[in-house]
Tab-separated table of C-alpha atoms in Angstrom:
chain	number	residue	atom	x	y	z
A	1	UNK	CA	158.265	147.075	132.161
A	2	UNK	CA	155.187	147.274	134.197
A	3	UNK	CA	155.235	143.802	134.750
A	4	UNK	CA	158.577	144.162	136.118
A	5	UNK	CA	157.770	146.707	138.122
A	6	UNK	CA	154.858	144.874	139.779
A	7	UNK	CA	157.429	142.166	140.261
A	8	UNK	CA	159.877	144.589	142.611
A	9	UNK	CA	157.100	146.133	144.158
A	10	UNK	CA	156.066	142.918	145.282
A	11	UNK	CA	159.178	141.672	146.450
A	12	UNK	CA	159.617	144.917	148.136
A	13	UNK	CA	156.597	144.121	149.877
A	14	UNK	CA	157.801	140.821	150.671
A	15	UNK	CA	161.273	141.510	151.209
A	16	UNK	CA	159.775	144.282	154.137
A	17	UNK	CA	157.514	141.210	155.374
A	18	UNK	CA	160.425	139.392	155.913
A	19	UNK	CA	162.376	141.914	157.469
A	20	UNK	CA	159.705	142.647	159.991
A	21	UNK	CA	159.623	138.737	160.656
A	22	UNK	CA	163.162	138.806	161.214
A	23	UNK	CA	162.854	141.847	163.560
A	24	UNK	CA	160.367	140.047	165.567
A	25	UNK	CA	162.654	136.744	165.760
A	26	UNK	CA	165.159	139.069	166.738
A	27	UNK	CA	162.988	140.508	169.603
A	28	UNK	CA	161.949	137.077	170.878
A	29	UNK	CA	165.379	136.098	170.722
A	30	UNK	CA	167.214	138.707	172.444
A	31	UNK	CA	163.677	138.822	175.158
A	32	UNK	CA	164.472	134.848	175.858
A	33	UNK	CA	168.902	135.717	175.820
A	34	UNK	CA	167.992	138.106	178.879
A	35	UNK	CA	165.771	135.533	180.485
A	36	UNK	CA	168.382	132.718	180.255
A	37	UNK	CA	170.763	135.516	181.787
A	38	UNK	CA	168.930	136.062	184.730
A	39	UNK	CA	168.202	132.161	184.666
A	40	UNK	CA	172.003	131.363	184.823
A	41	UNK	CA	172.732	134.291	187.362
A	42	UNK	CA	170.011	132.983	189.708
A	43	UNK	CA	171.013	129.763	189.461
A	44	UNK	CA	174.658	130.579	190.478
A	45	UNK	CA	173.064	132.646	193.142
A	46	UNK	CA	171.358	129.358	194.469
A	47	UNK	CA	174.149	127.105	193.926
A	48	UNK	CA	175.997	129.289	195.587
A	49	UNK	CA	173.597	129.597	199.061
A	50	UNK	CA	172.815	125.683	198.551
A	51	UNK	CA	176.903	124.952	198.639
A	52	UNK	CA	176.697	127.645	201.646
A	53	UNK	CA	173.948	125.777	203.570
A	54	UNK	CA	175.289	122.481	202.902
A	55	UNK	CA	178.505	123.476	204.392
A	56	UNK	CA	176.842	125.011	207.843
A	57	UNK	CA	174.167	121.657	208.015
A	58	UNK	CA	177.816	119.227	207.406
A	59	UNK	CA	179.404	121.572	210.290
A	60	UNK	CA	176.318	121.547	212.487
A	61	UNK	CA	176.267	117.534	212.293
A	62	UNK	CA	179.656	117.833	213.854
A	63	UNK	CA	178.702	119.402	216.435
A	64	UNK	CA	175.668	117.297	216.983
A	65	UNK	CA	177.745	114.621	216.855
A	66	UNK	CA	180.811	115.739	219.411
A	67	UNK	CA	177.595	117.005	222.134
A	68	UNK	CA	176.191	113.119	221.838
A	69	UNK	CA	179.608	112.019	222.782
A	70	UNK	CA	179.863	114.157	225.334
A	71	UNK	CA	176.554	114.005	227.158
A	72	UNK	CA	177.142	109.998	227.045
A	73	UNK	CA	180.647	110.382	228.653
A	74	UNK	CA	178.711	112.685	231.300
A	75	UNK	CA	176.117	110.510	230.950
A	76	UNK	CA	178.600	107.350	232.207
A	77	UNK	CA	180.296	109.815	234.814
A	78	UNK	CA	177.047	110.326	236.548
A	79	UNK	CA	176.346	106.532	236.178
A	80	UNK	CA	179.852	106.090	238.069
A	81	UNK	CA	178.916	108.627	240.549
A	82	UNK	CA	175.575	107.756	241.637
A	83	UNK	CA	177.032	104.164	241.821
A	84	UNK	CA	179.803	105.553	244.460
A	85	UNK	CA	176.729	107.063	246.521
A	86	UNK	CA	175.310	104.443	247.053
A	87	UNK	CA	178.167	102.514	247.448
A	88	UNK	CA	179.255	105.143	250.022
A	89	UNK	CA	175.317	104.982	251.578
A	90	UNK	CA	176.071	101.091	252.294
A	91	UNK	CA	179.243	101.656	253.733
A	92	UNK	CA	178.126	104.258	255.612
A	93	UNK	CA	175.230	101.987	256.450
A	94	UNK	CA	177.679	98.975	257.587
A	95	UNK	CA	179.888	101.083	259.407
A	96	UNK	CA	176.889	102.768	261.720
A	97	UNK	CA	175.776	98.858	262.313
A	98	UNK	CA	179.476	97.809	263.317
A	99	UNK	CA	179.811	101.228	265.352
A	100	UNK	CA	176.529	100.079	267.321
A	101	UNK	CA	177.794	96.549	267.870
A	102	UNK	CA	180.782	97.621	268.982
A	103	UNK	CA	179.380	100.107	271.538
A	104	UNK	CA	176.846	97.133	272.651
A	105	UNK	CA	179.775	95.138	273.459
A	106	UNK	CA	181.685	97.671	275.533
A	107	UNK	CA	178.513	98.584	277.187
A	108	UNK	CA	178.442	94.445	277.852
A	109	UNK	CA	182.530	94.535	278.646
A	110	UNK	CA	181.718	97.508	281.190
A	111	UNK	CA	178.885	95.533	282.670
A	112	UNK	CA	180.801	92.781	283.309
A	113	UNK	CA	183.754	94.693	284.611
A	114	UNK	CA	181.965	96.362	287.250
A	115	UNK	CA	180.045	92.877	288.396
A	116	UNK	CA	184.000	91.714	288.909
């Protein structure tokens, strides 16, 4: 009998170690279940602002890319433009040189006209 009584007291003991094992598994366990909670929420918080951001930088290259086209269409109107000017400057040029030839000439015709 007393053997079998130091026999449950000592799996009592045991059986209490063993509990208090478990308890602490239990601990770490439910400890590292929160932490993978707030893992998985922050992560869907991130995915979330990454999708976000990659959405504004995709509609921002759109726009980047429509204001290139434009300032080179601009770009090519100015080019056509500053081409006409000076187009314009030469004829404006020519016609000046013809208008003094001409007037040379009458002042020649008038010359002569008053000699005759």
């Amino acid at each position: 009998l007393d053997q079998a009584q130091i026999l449950n007291s000592s799996m009592e003991k045991k059986a209490k170690q063993f509990d208090r094992i478990v308890g602490e598994w239990k601990m770490k366990v439910d400890g590292l279940s929160m932490d993978l909670d707030v893992s998985q929420k922050e992560t869907r918080n991130a995915s979330s602002e990454l999708f976000r951001i990659k959405n504004a930088y995709e509609e921002s290259v759109l726009q980047l890319d429509e204001v290139r086209r434009e300032n080179k269409n601009l770009s090519n109107e100015i080019k056509d433009i500053m081409e006409q000017i000076g187009e314009g400057g030469r004829t404006i040029h020519e016609i000046d040189k013809i208008r003094k030839r001409l007037e040379n000439e009458k002042l020649e015709l008038q010359a002569a006209l008053e000699e005759a």
